[in-house]
XYZ file of C-alpha atoms in Angstrom:
627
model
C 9.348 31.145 13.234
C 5.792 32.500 13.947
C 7.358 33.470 17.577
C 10.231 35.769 16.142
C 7.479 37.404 14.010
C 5.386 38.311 16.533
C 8.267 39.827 18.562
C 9.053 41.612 15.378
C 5.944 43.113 14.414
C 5.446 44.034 18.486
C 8.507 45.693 18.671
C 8.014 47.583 15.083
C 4.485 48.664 16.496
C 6.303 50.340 19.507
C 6.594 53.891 19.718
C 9.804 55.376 18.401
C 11.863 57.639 20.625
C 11.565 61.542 19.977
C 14.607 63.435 18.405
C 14.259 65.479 21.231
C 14.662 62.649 24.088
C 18.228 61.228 21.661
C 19.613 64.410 21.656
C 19.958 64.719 25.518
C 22.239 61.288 25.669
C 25.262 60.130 25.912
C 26.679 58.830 22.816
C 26.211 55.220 22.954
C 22.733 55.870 24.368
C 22.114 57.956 21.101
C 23.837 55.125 19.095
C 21.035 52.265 20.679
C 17.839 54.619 20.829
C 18.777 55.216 17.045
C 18.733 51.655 15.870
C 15.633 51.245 18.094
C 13.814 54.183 16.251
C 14.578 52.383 12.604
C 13.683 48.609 14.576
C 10.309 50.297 15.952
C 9.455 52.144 12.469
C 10.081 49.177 10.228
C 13.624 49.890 8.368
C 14.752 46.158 9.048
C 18.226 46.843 7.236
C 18.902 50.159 8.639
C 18.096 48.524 12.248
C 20.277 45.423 11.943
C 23.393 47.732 10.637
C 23.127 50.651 13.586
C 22.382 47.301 16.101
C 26.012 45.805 14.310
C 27.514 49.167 15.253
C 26.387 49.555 18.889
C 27.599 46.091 19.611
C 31.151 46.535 18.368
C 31.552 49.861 20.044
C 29.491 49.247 23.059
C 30.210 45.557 24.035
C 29.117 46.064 27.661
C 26.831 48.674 27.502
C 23.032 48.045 29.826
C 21.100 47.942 26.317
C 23.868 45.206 24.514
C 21.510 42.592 25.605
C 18.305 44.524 23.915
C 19.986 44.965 21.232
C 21.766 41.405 21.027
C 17.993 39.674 21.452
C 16.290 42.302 18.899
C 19.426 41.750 16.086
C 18.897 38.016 16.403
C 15.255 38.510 15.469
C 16.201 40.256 12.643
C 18.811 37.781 11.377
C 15.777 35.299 11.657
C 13.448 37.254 9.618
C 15.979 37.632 6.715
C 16.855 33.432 7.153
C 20.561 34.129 8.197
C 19.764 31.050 11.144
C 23.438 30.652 11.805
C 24.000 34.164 12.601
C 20.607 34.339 14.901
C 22.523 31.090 16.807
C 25.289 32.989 17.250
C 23.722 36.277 18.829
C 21.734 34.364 21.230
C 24.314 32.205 22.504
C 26.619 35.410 23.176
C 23.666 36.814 25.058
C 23.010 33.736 27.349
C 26.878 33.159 27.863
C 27.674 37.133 28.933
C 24.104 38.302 30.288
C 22.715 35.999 31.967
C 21.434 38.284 34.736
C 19.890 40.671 32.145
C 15.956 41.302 31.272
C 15.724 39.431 27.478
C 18.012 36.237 29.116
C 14.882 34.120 29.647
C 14.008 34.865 26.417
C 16.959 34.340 24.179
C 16.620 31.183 26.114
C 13.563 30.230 24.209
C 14.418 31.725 21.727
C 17.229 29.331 20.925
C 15.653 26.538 21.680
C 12.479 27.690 19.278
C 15.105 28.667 16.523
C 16.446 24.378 16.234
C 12.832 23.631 16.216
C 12.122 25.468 13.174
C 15.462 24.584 11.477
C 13.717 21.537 12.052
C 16.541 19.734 14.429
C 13.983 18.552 16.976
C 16.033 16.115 18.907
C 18.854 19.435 19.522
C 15.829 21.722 20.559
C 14.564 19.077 23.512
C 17.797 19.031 24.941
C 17.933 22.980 24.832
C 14.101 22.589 26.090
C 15.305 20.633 29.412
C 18.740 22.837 29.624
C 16.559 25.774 30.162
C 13.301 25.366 31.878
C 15.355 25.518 35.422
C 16.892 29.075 34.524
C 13.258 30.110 32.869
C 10.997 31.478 35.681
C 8.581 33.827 33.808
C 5.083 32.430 33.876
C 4.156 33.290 29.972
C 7.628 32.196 29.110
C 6.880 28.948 30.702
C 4.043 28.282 29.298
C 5.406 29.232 25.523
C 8.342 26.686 26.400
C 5.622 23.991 27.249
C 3.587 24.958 24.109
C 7.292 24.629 22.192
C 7.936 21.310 24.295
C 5.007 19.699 22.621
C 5.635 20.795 19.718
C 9.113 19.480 19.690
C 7.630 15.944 21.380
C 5.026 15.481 18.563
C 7.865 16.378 15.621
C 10.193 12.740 17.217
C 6.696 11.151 17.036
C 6.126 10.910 20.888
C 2.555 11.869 21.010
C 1.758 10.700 24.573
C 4.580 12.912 26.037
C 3.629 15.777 23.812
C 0.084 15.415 24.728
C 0.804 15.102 28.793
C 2.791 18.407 28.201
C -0.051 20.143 26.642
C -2.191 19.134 29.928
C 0.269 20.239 32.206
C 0.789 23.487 30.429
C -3.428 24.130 30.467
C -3.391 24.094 34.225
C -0.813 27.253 34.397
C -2.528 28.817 31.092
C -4.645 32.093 31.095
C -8.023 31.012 29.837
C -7.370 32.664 26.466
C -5.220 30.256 25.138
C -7.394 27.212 26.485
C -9.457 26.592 23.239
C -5.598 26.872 21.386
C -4.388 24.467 23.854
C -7.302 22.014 23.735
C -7.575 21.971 19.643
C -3.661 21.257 19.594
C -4.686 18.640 22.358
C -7.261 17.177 20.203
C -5.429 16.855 16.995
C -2.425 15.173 18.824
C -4.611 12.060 19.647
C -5.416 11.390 16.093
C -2.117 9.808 16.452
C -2.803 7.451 19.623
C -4.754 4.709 19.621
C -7.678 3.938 22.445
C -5.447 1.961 24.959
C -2.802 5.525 24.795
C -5.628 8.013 25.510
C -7.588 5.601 28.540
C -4.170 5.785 30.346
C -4.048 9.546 29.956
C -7.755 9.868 31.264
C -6.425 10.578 34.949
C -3.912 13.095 34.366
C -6.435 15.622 33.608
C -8.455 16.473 36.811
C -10.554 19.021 35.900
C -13.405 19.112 33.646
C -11.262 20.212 30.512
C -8.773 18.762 29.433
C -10.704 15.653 30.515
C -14.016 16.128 28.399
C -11.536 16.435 25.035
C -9.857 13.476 25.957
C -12.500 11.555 26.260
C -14.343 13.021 23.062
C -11.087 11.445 21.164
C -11.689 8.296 22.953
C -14.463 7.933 21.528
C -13.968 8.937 18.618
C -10.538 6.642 18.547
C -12.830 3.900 19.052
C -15.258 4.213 16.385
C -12.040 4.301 13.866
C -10.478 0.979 14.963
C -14.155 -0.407 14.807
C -15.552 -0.519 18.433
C -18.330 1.145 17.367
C -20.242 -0.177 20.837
C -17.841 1.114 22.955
C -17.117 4.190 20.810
C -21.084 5.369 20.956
C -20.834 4.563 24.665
C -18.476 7.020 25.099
C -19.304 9.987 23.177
C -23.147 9.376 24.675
C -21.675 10.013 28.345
C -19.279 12.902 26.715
C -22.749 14.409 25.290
C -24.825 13.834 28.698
C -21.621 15.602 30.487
C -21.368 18.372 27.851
C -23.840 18.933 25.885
C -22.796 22.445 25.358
C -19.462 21.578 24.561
C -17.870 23.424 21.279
C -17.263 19.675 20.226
C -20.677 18.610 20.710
C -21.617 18.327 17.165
C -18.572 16.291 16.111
C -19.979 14.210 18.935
C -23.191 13.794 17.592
C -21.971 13.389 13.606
C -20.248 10.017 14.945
C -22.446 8.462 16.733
C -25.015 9.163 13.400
C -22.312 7.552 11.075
C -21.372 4.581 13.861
C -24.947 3.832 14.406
C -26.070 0.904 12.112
C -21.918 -0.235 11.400
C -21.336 -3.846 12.329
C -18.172 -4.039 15.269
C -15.334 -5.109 13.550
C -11.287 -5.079 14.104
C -9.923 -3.286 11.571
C -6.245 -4.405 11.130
C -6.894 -8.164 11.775
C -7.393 -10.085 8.350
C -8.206 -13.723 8.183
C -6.417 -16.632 6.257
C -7.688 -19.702 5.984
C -5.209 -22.204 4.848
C -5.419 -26.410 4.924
C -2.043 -26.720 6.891
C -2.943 -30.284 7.801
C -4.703 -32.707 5.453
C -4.591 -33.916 2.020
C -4.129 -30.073 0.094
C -1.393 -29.274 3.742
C 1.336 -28.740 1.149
C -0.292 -26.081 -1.292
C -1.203 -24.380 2.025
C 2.571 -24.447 3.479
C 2.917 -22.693 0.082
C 0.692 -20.688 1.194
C 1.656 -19.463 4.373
C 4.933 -18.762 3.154
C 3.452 -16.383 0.694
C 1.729 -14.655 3.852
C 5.293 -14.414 5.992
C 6.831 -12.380 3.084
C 3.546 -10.185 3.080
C 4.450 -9.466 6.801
C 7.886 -9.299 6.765
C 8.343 -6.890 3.474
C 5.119 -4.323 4.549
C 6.915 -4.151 8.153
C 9.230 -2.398 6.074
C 7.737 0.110 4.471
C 6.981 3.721 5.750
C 3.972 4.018 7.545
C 2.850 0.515 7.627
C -0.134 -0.125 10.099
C 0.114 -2.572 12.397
C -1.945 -5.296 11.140
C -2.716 -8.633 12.624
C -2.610 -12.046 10.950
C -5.201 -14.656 12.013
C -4.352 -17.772 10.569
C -7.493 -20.353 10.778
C -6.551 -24.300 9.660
C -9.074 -25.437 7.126
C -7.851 -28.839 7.842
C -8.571 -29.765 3.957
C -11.969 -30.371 5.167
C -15.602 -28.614 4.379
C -16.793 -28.622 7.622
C -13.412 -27.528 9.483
C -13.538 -24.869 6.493
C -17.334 -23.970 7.656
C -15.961 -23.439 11.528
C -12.866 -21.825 10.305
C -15.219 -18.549 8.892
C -17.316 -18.764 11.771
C -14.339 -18.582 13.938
C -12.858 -15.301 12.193
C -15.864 -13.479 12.334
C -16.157 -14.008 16.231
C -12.794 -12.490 16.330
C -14.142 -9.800 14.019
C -11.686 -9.466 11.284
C -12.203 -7.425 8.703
C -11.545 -9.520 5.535
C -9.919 -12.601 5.505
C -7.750 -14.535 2.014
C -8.346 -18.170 0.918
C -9.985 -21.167 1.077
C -7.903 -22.601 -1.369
C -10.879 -24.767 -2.234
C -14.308 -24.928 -0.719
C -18.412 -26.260 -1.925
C -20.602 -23.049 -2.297
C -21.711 -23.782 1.267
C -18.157 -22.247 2.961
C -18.226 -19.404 -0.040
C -22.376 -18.760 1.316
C -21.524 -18.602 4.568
C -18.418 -16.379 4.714
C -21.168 -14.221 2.152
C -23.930 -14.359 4.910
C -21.345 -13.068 7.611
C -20.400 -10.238 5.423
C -16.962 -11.046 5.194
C -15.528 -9.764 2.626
C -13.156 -12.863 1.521
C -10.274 -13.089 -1.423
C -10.781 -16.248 -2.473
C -7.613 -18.383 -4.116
C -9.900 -20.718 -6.326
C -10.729 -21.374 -9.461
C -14.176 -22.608 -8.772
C -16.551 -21.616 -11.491
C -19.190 -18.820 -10.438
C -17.786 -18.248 -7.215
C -18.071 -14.646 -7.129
C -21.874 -14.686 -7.904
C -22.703 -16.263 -4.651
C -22.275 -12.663 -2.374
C -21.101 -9.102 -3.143
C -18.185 -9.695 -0.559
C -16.483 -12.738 -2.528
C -13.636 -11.744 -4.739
C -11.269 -13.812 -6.626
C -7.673 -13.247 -7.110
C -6.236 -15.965 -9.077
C -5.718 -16.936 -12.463
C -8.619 -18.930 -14.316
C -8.674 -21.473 -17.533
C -10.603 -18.548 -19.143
C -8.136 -15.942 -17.892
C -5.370 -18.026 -19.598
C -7.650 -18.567 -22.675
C -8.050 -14.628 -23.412
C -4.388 -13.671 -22.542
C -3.359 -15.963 -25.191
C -5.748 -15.443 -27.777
C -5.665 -11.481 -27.596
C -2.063 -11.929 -28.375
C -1.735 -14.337 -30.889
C -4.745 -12.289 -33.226
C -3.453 -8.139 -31.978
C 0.302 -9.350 -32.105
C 1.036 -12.005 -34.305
C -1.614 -11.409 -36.614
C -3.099 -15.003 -36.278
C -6.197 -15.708 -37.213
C -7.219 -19.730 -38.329
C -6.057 -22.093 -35.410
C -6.945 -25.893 -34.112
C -7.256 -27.645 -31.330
C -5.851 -30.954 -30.092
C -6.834 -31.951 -26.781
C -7.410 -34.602 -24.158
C -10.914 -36.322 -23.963
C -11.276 -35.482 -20.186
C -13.292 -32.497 -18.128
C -9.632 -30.374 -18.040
C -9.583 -30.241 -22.315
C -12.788 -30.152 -22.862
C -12.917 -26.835 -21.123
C -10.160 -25.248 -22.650
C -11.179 -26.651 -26.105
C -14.417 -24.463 -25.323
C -12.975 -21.648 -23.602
C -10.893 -21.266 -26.709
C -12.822 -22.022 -29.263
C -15.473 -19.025 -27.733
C -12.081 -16.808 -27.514
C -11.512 -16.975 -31.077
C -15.047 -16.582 -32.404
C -15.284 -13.679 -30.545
C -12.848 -11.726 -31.321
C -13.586 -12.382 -35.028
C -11.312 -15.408 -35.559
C -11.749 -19.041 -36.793
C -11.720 -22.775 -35.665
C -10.638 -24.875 -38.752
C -10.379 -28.434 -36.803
C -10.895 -29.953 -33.482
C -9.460 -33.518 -32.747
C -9.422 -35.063 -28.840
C -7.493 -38.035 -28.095
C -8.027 -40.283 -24.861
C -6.348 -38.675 -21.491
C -4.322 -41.319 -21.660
C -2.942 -41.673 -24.717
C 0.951 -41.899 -25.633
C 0.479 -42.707 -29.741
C -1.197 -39.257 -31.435
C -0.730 -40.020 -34.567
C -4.466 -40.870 -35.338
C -5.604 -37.326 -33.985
C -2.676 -35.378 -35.748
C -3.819 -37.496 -39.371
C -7.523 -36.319 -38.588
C -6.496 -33.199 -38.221
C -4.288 -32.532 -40.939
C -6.788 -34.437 -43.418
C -4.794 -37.468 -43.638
C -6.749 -39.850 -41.658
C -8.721 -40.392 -45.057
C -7.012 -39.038 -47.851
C -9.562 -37.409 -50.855
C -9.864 -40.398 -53.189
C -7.796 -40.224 -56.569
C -10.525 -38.481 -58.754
C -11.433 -35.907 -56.130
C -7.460 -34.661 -55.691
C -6.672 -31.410 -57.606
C -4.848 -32.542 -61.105
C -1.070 -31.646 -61.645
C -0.348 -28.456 -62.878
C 0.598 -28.115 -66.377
C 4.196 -29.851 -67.832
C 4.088 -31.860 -63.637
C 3.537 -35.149 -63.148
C 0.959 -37.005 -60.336
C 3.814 -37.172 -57.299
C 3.637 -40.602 -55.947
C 4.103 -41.965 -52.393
C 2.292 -40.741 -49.668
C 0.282 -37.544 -49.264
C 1.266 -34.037 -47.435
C -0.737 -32.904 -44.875
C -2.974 -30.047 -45.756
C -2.703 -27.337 -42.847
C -5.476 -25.014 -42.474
C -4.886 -23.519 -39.359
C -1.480 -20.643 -38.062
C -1.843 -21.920 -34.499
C -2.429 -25.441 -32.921
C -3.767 -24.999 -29.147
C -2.788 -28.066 -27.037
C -4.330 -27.746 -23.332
C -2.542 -30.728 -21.663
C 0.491 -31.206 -19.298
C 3.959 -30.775 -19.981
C 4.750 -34.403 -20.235
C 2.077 -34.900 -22.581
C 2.711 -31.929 -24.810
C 6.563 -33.408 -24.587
C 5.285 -36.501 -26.230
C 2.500 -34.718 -29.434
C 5.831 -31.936 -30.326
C 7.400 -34.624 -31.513
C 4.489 -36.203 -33.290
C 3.555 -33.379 -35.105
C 7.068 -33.130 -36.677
C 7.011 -36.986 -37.305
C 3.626 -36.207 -39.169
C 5.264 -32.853 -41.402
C 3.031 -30.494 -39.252
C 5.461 -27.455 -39.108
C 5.550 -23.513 -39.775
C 2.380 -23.537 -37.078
C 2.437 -22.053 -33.982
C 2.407 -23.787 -30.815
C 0.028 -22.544 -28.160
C 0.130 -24.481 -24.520
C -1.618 -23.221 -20.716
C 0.057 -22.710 -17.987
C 1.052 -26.442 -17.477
C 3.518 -26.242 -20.179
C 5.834 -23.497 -17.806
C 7.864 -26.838 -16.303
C 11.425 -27.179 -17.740
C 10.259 -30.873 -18.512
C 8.207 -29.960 -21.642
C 11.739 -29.164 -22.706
C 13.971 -31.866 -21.984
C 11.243 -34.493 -23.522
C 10.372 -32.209 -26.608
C 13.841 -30.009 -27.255
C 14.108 -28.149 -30.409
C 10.203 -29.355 -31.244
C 9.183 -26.439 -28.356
C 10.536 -23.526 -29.886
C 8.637 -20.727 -30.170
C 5.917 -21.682 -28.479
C 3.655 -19.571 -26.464
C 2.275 -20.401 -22.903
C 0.914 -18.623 -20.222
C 1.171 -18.121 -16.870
C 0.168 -16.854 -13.715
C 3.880 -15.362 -12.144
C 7.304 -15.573 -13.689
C 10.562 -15.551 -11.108
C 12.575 -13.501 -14.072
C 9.642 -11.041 -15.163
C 11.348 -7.767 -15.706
C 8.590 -5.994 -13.506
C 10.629 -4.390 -10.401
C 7.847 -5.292 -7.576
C 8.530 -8.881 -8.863
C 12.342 -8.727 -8.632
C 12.223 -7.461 -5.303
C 10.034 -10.048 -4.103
C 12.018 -12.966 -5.489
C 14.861 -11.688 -4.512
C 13.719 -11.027 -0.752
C 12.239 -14.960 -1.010
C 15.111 -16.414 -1.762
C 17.045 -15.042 0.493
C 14.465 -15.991 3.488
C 13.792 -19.623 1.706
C 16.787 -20.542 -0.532
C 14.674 -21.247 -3.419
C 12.261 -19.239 -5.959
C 8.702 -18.866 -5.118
C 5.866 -20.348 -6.947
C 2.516 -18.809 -8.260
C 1.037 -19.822 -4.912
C 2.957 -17.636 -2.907
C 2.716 -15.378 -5.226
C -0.294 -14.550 -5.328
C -1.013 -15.184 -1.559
C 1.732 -12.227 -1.330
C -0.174 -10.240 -3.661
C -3.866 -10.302 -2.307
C -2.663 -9.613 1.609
C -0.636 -6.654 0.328
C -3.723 -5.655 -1.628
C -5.807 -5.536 1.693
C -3.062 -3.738 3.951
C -2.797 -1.141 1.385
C -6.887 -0.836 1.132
C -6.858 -0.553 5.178
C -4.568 2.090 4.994
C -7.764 3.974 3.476
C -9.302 3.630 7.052
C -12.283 1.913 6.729
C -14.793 2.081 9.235
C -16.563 -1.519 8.378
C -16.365 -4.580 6.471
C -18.645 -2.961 3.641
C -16.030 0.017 3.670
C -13.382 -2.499 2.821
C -15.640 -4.256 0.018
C -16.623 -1.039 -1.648
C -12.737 0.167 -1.499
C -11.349 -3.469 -2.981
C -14.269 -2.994 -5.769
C -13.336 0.525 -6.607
C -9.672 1.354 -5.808
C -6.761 1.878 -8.233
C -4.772 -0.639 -9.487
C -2.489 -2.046 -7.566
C 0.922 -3.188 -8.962
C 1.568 -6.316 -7.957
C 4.596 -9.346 -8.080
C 1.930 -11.127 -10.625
C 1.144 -8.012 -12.385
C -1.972 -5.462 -11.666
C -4.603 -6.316 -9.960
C -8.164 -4.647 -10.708
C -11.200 -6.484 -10.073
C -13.882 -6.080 -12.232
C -17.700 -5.399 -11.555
C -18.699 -9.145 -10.704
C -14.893 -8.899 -8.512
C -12.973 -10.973 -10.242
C -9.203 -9.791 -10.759
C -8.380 -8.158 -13.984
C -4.895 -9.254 -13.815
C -3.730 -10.239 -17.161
C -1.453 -13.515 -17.337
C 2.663 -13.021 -17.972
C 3.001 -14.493 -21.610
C 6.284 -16.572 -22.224
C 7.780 -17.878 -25.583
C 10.009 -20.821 -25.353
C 13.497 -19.192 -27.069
C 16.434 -21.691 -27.578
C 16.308 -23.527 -24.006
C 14.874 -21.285 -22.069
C 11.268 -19.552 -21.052
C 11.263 -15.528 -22.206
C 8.650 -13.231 -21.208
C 7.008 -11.689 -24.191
C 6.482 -7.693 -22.702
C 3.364 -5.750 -23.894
């Protein structure tokens, strides 16, 4: 469009003919040398009308061509693009012998670049550059050529036309030539601009292409290579208008470790006593793959999968082996000693660890967690049962092993907290399949109040005989213990009259087995839970969808959240970071990102924010409760 402009503002800057010199024509020279006069004075509409006129009276006049060309440009000016198209191709098809051919040659091919058909304006580009001969026409068609090149995403092409046009160009459009030169390899990557190296023989455009090699470099993280080759650009040019840009990298490059900055790490144990979890595992990274393929703009990131062989010291080698091929984060172990976390700490990599090993982020600024925690559980239940459901007294009945005794403190801290109370604790042996003893203790029946000490009847009732109710202090009854277990107490508790309490369980009560052993007992109860296949949330649709159609079956929390923590990096790479601590500082401070397990956030000491799904048990089946 900017070409037609120019033409347009030349032409209206010309001098118009004298009344004098329009009076001594013929008619139809007095017809064109009038629309000329309103062209070259700026009366667009006045112009294009007495141009219409000449045309239809004069088809075959010497000026028809002129005023063909100079109609179309008007046409153009005003948006009318079909009509423009129209013009030019009568002016090509019936003149081509006359002086504005070449250039309604260009001119059509320039006018389906800016209607933006770029594919139709390099096949007009190669039609015509045979038939145009002129050397500043030429080199506008190569400037339009790259143009055109660069809009279907060929780069390389567009860029080798820019270098061939620079060769034929007067000196003052170099620096335009070079800059659009320049910006074109922000698009190629180092391997792209070495190859086009030899195609420029002289000094420029050689010393630009080898300023964006360097400068290439330094962004995909050879920052070695990269300050090699902006020093020998310097020592070359040091005068060059590009120098400082030169100068400003190597300055920011200087002290950054080398990395590769699309390869991430995964270490998974895909042989050994935990191989299953990471099969799960590595399924969760092949949808990660497959689905950001997919989406518009997606880098092309590398996977390096290293096999932790369920073993510390294969999970010691596995970091060191990732860092020598210099990825730039890396996902897992699923379970490591401090050592492995220490290590991958003292390598600065920063790692998104799959654990729920206590204190594991406190061992290096680079260690993140992404995956759901006892106390994660703990909070997400207890914030809803007090905001929500407007509980407030609750008790706890769990196993006498390290995995209750956790949550029975995790919980009881929860409630406290948040300005709640703890009206009875029982435990019963891990092993246990009778709890009626615990249930008793808790409900004050293990030793009922001796006769004296019970309240007396009220007034006109008699002392009820036979044995005594349970006296229920509490809204909620927390039960950390496994499905099968919890499918045995239900039960129990009705046996014992404990009812009209709510029923709170961890994740471990999400199996359809708590409700084929406890039925009707696990109503209403409230669990959660790290991912749910029928959450309502459209990122988690999509992904079950997409995994059962790849695996025939529904993904579990595993994959999940493997899915979730890659997709999490390849979005933070898309940032560009220039190092490892780039990465960290982008993963500590980005946005949220919306995830198949909900958003992800990570707090100040980087562990993830990411709230659990809460389900109630309705009827036969596992609802999620939405916020």
């Amino acid at each position: 469009m900017l070409f037609f402009l120019l033409l347009l503002f030349t032409a209206g800057c010309a001098k118009a003919p004298q009344p004098s010199l329009i009076d001594s024509k013929s008619p139809a020279d007095q017809a064109f040398l009038l629309a000329e006069k309103a062209y070259a004075e700026g009366r667009t509409q006045e112009a294009s009308e007495a141009y219409t006129r000449f045309i239809q009276h004069h088809p075959d006049h010497e000026n028809t061509p002129t005023a063909l060309f100079k109609l179309s440009t008007l046409h153009i000016a005003q948006g009318n693009v079909s009509q423009a198209q129209g013009l030019l191709d009568t002016l090509i098809r019936s003149f081509p012998q006359s002086k504005p051919y070449q250039e309604a040659l260009l001119a059509r091919c320039n006018l389906w670049y800016t209607d933006q058909q770029a594919s139709r304006a390099l096949s007009c580009i190669r039609e015509s550059e045979a038939r145009i001969v002129q050397p500043d026409l030429r080199i506008r068609l190569g400037l339009l050529r790259a143009d055109t090149l660069a809009a279907l995403n060929h780069p390389v092409q567009a860029t080798e036309s820019l270098i061939q046009i620079l060769q034929e160009a007067p000196r003052s459009l170099h620096s335009l030539i070079l800059e659009k030169i320049l910006t074109l390899t922000e698009s190629l990557g180092p391997d792209a601009l070495t190859s086009l190296v030899p195609s420029a023989r002289k000094p420029e455009p050689a010393a630009t292409l080898n300023l964006a090699l360097g400068l290439r470099l330094a962004e995909s993280g050879r920052y070695r290579s990269a300050e090699k080759v902006l020093k020998e650009f310097l020592s070359a040019h040091p005068f060059h208008t590009k120098a400082p840009l030169a100068k400003d990298m190597i300055a920011t490059i200087a002290h950054k470790e080398e990395v590769d900055p699309l390869a991430i790490g995964c270490l998974l144990p895909l042989s050994g006593r935990f191989e299953p979890f990471g099969l799960q595992a590595l399924r969760g990274v092949e949808m990660a793959m497959a689905l950001y393929a997919q989406a518009p703009g997606a880098l092309p990131v590398r996977i390096l999968i290293e096999d932790t062989h369920s073993d510390e010291t294969a999970t010691a080698q596995a970091i060191r082996t990732l860092n020598e091929k210099q990825v730039i984060a890396a996902i897992g172990p699923l379970a490591a000693n401090p050592e492995s976390f220490q290590l991958a700490s003292d390598l600065h990599i920063p790692l998104i660890t799959l654990t729920q090993q206590e204190g594991v982020t406190r061992i290096g600024p680079g260690i993140f967690r992404n995956f759901m925690t006892p106390a994660m559980q703990v909070q997400g239940l207890v914030s809803h049962a007090m905001t929500k459901q407007n509980l407030f007294r609750f008790a706890i009945l769990h196993p006498d092993d390290t995995y209750g005794q956790n949550f029975r403190d995790l919980f009881w801290d929860a409630v406290e907290n948040m300005g709640g109370r703890i009206t009875g604790v029982e435990s019963y042996p891990a092993r246990s399949t009778d709890f009626s003893e615990p249930i008793r203790r808790l409900t004050g029946l293990h030793h009922p109040p001796p006769k004296d000490r019970q309240p007396p009847p009220t007034h006109g009732q008699e002392r009820e005989s036979g044995p005594p109710k349970p006296i229920i202090q509490f809204d909620a009854l927390f039960i950390p213990d496994s499905a099968e277990r919890a499918g045995l107490i239900l039960p129990q508790l009705a046996y014992n009259d404990v009812e009209g309490v709510r029923l709170l369980g961890t994740n471990l009560w999400h199996s359809p087995r708590l409700m084929q052993m406890a039925g009707a007992h696990a109503r209403g109860a409230l669990i959660p839970t790290g991912f749910f296949v029928e959450s309502t949330l459209p990122q988690t649709r999509e992904f079950v969808q997409h995994f059962r159609e790849t695996y025939g079956e529904d993904p579990g929390y595993l994959e999940a959240v493997v899915f979730d923590s890659l997709m999490l990096l390849f979005h933070a790479l898309e940032q560009k970071p220039f190092s490892r601590t780039e990465l960290r500082e982008i993963l500590q401070k980005g946005a949220p990102h919306e995830g198949v397990t909900g958003v992800i956030l990570f707090s100040e000491t980087r562990e993830a924010l990411t709230p659990p799904f809460l389900l109630e048990i309705r009827g036969s089946a596992f609802r999620e409760i939405t916020p």
